[in-house]
Tab-separated table of C-alpha atoms in Angstrom:
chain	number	residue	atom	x	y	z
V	803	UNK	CA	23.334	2.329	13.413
V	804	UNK	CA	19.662	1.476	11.774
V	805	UNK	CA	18.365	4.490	9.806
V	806	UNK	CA	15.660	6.485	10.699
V	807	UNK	CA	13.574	5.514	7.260
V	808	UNK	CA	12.898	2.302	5.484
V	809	UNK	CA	11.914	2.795	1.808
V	810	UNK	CA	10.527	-0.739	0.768
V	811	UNK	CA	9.487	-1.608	-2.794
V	812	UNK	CA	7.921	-5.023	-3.587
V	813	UNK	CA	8.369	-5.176	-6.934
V	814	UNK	CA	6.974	-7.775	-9.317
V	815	UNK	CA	7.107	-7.941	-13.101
V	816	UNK	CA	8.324	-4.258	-13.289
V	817	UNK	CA	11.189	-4.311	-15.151
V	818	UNK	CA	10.469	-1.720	-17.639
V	819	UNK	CA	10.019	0.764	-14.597
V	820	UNK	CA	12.106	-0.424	-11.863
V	821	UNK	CA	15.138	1.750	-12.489
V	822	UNK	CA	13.156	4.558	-12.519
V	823	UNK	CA	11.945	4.057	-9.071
V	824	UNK	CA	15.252	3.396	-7.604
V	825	UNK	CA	16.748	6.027	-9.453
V	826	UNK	CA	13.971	8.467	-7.516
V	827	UNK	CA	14.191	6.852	-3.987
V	828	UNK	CA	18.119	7.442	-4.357
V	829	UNK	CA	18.126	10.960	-5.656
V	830	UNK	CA	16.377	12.049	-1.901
V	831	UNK	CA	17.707	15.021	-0.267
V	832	UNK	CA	17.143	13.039	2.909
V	833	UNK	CA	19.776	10.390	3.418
V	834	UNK	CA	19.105	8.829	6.472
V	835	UNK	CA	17.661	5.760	5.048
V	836	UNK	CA	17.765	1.822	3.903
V	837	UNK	CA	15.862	0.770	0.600
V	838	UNK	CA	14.647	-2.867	0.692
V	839	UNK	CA	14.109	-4.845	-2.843
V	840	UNK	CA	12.456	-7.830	-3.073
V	841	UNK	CA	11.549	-9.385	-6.481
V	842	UNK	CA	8.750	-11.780	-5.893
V	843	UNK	CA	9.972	-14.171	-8.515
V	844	UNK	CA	8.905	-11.937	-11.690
V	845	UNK	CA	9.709	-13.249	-15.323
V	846	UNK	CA	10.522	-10.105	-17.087
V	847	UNK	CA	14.187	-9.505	-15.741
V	848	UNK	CA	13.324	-7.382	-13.031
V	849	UNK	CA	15.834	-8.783	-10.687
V	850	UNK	CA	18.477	-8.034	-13.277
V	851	UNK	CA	17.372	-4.156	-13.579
V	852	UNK	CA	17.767	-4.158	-9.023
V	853	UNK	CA	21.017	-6.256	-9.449
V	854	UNK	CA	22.583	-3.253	-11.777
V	855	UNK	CA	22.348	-0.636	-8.819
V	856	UNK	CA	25.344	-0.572	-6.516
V	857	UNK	CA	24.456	1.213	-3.374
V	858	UNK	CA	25.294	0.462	0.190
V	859	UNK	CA	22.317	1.168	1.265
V	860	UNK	CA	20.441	-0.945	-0.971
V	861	UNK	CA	19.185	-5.165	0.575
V	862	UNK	CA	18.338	-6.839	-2.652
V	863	UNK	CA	15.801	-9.748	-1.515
V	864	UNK	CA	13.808	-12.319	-3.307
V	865	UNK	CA	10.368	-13.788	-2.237
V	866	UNK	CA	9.147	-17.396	-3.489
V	867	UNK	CA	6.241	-17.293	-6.034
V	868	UNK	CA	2.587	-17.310	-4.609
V	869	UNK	CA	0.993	-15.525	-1.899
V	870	UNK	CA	-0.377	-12.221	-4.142
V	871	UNK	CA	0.494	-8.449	-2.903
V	872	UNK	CA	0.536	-9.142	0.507
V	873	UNK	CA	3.234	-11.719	0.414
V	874	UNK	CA	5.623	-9.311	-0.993
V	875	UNK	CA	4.726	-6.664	0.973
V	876	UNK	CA	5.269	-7.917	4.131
V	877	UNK	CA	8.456	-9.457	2.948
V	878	UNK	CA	10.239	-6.195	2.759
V	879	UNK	CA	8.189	-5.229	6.106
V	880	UNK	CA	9.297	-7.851	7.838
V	881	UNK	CA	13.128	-6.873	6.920
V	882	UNK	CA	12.898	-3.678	7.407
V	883	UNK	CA	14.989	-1.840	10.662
V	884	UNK	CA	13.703	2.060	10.223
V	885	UNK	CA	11.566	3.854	12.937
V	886	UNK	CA	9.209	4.949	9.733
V	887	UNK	CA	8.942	3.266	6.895
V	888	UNK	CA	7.334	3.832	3.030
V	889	UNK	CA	6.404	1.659	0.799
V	890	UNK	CA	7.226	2.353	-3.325
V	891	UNK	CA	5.689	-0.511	-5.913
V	892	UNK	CA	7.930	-1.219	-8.472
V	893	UNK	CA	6.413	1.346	-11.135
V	894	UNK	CA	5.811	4.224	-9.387
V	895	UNK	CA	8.302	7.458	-8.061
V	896	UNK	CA	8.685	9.936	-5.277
V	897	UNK	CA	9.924	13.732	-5.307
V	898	UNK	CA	13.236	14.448	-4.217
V	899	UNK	CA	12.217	15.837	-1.119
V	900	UNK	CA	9.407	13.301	-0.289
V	901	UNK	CA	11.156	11.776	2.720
V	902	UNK	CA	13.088	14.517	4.194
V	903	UNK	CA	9.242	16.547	4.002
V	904	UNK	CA	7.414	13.559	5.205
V	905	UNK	CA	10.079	12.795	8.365
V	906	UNK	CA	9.736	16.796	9.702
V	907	UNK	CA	5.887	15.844	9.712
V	908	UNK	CA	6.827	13.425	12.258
V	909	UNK	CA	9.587	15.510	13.719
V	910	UNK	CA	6.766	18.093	14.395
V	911	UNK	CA	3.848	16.055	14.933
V	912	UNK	CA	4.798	13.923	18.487
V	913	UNK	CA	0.990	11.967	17.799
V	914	UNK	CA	1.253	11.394	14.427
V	915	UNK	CA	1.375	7.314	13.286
V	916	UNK	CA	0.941	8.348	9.659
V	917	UNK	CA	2.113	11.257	7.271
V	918	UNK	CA	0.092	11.307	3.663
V	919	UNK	CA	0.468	13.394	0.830
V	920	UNK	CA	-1.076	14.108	-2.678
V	921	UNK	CA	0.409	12.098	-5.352
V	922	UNK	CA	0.283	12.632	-9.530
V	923	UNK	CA	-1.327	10.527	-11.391
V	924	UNK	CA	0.779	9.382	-14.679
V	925	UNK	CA	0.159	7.107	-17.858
V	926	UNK	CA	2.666	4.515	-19.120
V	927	UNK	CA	5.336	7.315	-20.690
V	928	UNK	CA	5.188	9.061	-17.654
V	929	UNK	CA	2.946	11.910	-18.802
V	930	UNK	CA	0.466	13.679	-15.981
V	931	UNK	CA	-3.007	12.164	-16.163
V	932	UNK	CA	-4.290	14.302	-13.012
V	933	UNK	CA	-1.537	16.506	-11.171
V	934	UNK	CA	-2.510	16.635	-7.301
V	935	UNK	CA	-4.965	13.834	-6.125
V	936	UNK	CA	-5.966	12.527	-2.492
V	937	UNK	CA	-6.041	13.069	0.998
V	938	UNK	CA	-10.563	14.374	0.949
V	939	UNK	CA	-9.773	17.360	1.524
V	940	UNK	CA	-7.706	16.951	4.858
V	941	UNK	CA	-5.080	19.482	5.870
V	942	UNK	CA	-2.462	19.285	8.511
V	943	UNK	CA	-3.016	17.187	11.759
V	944	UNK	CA	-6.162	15.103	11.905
V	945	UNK	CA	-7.779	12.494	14.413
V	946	UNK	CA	-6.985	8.809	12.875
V	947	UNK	CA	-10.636	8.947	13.515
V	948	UNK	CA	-11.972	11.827	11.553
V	949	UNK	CA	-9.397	10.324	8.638
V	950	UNK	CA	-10.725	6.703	8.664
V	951	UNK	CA	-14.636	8.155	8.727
V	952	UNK	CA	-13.894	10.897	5.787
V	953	UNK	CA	-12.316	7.754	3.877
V	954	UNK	CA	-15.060	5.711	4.301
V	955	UNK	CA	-16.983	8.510	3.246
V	956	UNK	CA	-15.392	9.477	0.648
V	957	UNK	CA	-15.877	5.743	-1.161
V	958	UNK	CA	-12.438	5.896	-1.902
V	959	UNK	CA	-8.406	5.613	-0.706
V	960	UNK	CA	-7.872	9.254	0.239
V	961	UNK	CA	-4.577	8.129	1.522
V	962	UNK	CA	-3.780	7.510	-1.823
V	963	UNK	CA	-1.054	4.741	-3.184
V	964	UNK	CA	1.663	3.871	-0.616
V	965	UNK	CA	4.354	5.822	-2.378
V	966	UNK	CA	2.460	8.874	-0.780
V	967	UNK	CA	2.547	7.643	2.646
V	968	UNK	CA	5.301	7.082	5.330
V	969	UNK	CA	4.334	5.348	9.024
V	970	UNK	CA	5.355	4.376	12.132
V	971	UNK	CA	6.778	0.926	11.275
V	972	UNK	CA	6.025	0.009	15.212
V	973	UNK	CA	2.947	0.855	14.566
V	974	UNK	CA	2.236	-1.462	11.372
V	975	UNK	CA	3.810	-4.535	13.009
V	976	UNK	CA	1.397	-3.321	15.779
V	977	UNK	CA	-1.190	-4.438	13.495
V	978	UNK	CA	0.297	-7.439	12.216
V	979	UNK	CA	1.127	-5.319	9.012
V	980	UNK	CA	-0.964	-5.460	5.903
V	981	UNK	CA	-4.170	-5.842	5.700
V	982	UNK	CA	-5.403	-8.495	3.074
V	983	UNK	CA	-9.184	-8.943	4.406
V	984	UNK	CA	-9.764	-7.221	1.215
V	985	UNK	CA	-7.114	-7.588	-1.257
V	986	UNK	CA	-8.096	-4.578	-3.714
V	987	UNK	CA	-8.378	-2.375	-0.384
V	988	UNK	CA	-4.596	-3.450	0.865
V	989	UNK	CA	-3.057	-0.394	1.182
V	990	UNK	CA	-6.453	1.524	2.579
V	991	UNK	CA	-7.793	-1.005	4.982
V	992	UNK	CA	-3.838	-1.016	6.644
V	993	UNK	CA	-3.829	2.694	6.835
V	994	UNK	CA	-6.677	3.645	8.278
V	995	UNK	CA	-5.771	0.795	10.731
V	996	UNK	CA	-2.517	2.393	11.924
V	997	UNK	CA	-4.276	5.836	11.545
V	998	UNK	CA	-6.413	4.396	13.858
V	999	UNK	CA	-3.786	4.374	16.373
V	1000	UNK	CA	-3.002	7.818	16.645
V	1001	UNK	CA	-2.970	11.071	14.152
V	1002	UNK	CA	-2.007	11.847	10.942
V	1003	UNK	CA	-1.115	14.659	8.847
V	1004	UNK	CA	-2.013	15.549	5.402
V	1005	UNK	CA	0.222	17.353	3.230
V	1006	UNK	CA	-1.574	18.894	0.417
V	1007	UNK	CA	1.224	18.479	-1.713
V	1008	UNK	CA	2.264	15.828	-4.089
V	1009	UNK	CA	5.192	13.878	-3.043
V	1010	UNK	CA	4.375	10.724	-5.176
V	1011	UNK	CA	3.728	9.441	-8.825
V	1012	UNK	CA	0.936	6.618	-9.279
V	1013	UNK	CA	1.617	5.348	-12.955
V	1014	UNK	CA	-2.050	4.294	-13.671
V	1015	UNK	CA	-2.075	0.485	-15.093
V	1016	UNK	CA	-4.470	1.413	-18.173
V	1017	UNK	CA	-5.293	-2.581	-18.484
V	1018	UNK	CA	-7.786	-2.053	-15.716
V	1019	UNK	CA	-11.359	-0.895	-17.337
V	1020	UNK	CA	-13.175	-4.028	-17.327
V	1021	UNK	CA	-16.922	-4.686	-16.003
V	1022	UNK	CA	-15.964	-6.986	-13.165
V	1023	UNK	CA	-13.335	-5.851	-11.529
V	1024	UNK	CA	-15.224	-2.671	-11.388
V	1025	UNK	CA	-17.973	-4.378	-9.876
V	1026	UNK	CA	-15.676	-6.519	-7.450
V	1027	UNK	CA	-13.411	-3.141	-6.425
V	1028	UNK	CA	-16.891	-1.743	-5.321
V	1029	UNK	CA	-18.265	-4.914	-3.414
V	1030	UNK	CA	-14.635	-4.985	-1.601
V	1031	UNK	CA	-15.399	-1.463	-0.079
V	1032	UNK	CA	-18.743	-2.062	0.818
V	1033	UNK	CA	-17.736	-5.133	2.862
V	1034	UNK	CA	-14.555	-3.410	4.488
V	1035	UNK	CA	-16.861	-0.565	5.411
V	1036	UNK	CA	-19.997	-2.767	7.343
V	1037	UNK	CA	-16.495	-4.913	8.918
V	1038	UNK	CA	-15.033	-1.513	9.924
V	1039	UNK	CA	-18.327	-0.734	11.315
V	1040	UNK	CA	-18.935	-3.841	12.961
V	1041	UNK	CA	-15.347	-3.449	14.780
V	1042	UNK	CA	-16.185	-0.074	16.568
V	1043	UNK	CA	-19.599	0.999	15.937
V	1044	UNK	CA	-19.126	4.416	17.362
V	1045	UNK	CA	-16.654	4.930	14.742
V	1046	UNK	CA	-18.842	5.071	11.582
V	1047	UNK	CA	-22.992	5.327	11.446
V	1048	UNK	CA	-25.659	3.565	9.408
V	1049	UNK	CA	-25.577	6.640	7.374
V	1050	UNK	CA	-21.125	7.113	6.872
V	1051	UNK	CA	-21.893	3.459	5.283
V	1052	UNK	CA	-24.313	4.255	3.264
V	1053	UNK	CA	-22.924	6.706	1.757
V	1054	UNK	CA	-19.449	5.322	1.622
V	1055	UNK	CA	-20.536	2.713	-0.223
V	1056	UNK	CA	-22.728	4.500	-3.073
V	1057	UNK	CA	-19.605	6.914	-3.372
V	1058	UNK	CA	-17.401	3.693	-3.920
V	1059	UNK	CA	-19.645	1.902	-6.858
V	1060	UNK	CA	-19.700	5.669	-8.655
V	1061	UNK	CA	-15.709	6.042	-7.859
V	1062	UNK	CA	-14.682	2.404	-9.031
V	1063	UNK	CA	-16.964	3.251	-12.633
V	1064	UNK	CA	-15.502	6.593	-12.934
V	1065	UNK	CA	-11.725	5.173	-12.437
V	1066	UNK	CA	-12.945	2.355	-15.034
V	1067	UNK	CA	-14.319	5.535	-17.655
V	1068	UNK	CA	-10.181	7.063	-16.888
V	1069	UNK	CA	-8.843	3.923	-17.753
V	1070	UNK	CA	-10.889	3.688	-20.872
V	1071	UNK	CA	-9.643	7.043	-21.915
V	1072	UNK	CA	-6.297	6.614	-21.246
V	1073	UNK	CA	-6.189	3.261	-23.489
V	1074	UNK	CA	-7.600	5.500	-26.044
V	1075	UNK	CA	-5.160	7.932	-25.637
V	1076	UNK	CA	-1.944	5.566	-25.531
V	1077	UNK	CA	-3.179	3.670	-28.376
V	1078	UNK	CA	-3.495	6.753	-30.485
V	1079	UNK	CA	0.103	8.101	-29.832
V	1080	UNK	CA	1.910	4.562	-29.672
């Protein structure tokens, strides 16, 4: 019998937080589901944290070194055997009733590809930086349409961090699963694609915590998170042009130079604040 959900979590040098993600994906009130591992050869003795859990529904994998995010992530895509399927990175959680909310969606939503919730946003000790993020403003069952052009609009991942979101997994290997055109737009540029195949629905709710990574606040990769967006937006343009306008772009991708400077000033603050209380 496969199980109706695949969690998969790709981790990579996330040792100090690994446990804590298993720990949540186990603890679901839904049970009807597999949880894929693969440690893409990390060097802090995160293999050793997955190796402690004994759990029958745990796969413990391993992927060679090389090959970035997307290597990893479709390494537990590839192996896994749900209908739907979530991804979890190695250092961030879901709520206890995440899947089992998240599979009625689909239960009662025939159309839907894609389910997405609001996720917290938490620092390094787990505190709450921001408490219900994402989704634009979306509420129940949308277009994949109307989500992909309020994304692009928005200048920013209103899907939010995978841990938030739960597919059809026929529906990413549809799409030759994830998208890494534009490696700092992974996760949005492959949901918008599936949502692109049918509906979604938006919980307003957060199911998911994001642990922010406070090491990102430089210049650059500002500057480079920004240029990403602007050249998935003109490609996601130039792939159905009745999909976004002249103007959606535009705007899109002014909103995502002022979004990837304000998430730089967060990051700032929050390096201030950890370095203050450590």
């Amino acid at each position: 019998m496969t199980p109706r959900v695949s969690v998969v979590v790709p981790a990579y040098n996330n040792a100090e937080y690994l446990a804590e993600t298993i720990d949540s994906i186990l603890a679901q009130t839904f049970t009807d589901f597999e949880l894929v591992i693969a440690d893409h050869s990390s060097t802090d003795g995160t293999l050793a944290v997955a190796q402690k859990f004994d759990d029958p529904r745990i796969r413990l994998l391993t992927t060679p070194a090389g090959g970035g995010a997307q290597a990893n992530w479709n390494r537990v895509t590839e192996e896994a055997t749900g209908e739907l399927i979530k991804l979890v990175c190695g250092d961030d959680t879901i709520a206890p009733t995440a899947l089992d909310t998240q599979v009625r969606a689909f239960d009662d939503n025939p159309s839907a590809v894609l389910v997405a919730a609001q996720r917290t946003l938490i620092d390094a000790y787990g505190k709450t930086v921001i408490a219900a993020r994402g989704l634009g403003g979306l509420h129940g069952t949308v277009s994949g349409r109307v989500a992909a052009r309020t994304a692009v609009r928005s200048g920013a991942n209103i899907f939010g961090e995978p841990g938030g979101v739960m597919m059809k997994l026929s529906e990413l290997r549809e799409i030759g699963l994830w998208d890494n055109s534009h490696p700092y737009l992974i996760d949005q540029a492959t949901f918008i694609a599936v949502a692109l195949r049918g509906d979604i629905v938006a919980i307003p709710q957060p199911l998911a915590s994001f642990r922010i990574n406070s090491g990102q606040w430089s210049v650059e990769l500002a500057t480079q998170q920004a240029r990403q967006a602007a050249d998935f937006h003109r490609s996601l343009q130039a792939s159905d042009p009745t999909l976004l306008s002249d103007n959606d772009v535009h705007i899109g991708n002014a909103k995502a130079l002022m979004t990837s400077f304000m998430r730089r000033a967060v990051y700032l603050l929050l390096r201030h604040r950890m370095s203050r209380s450590s």
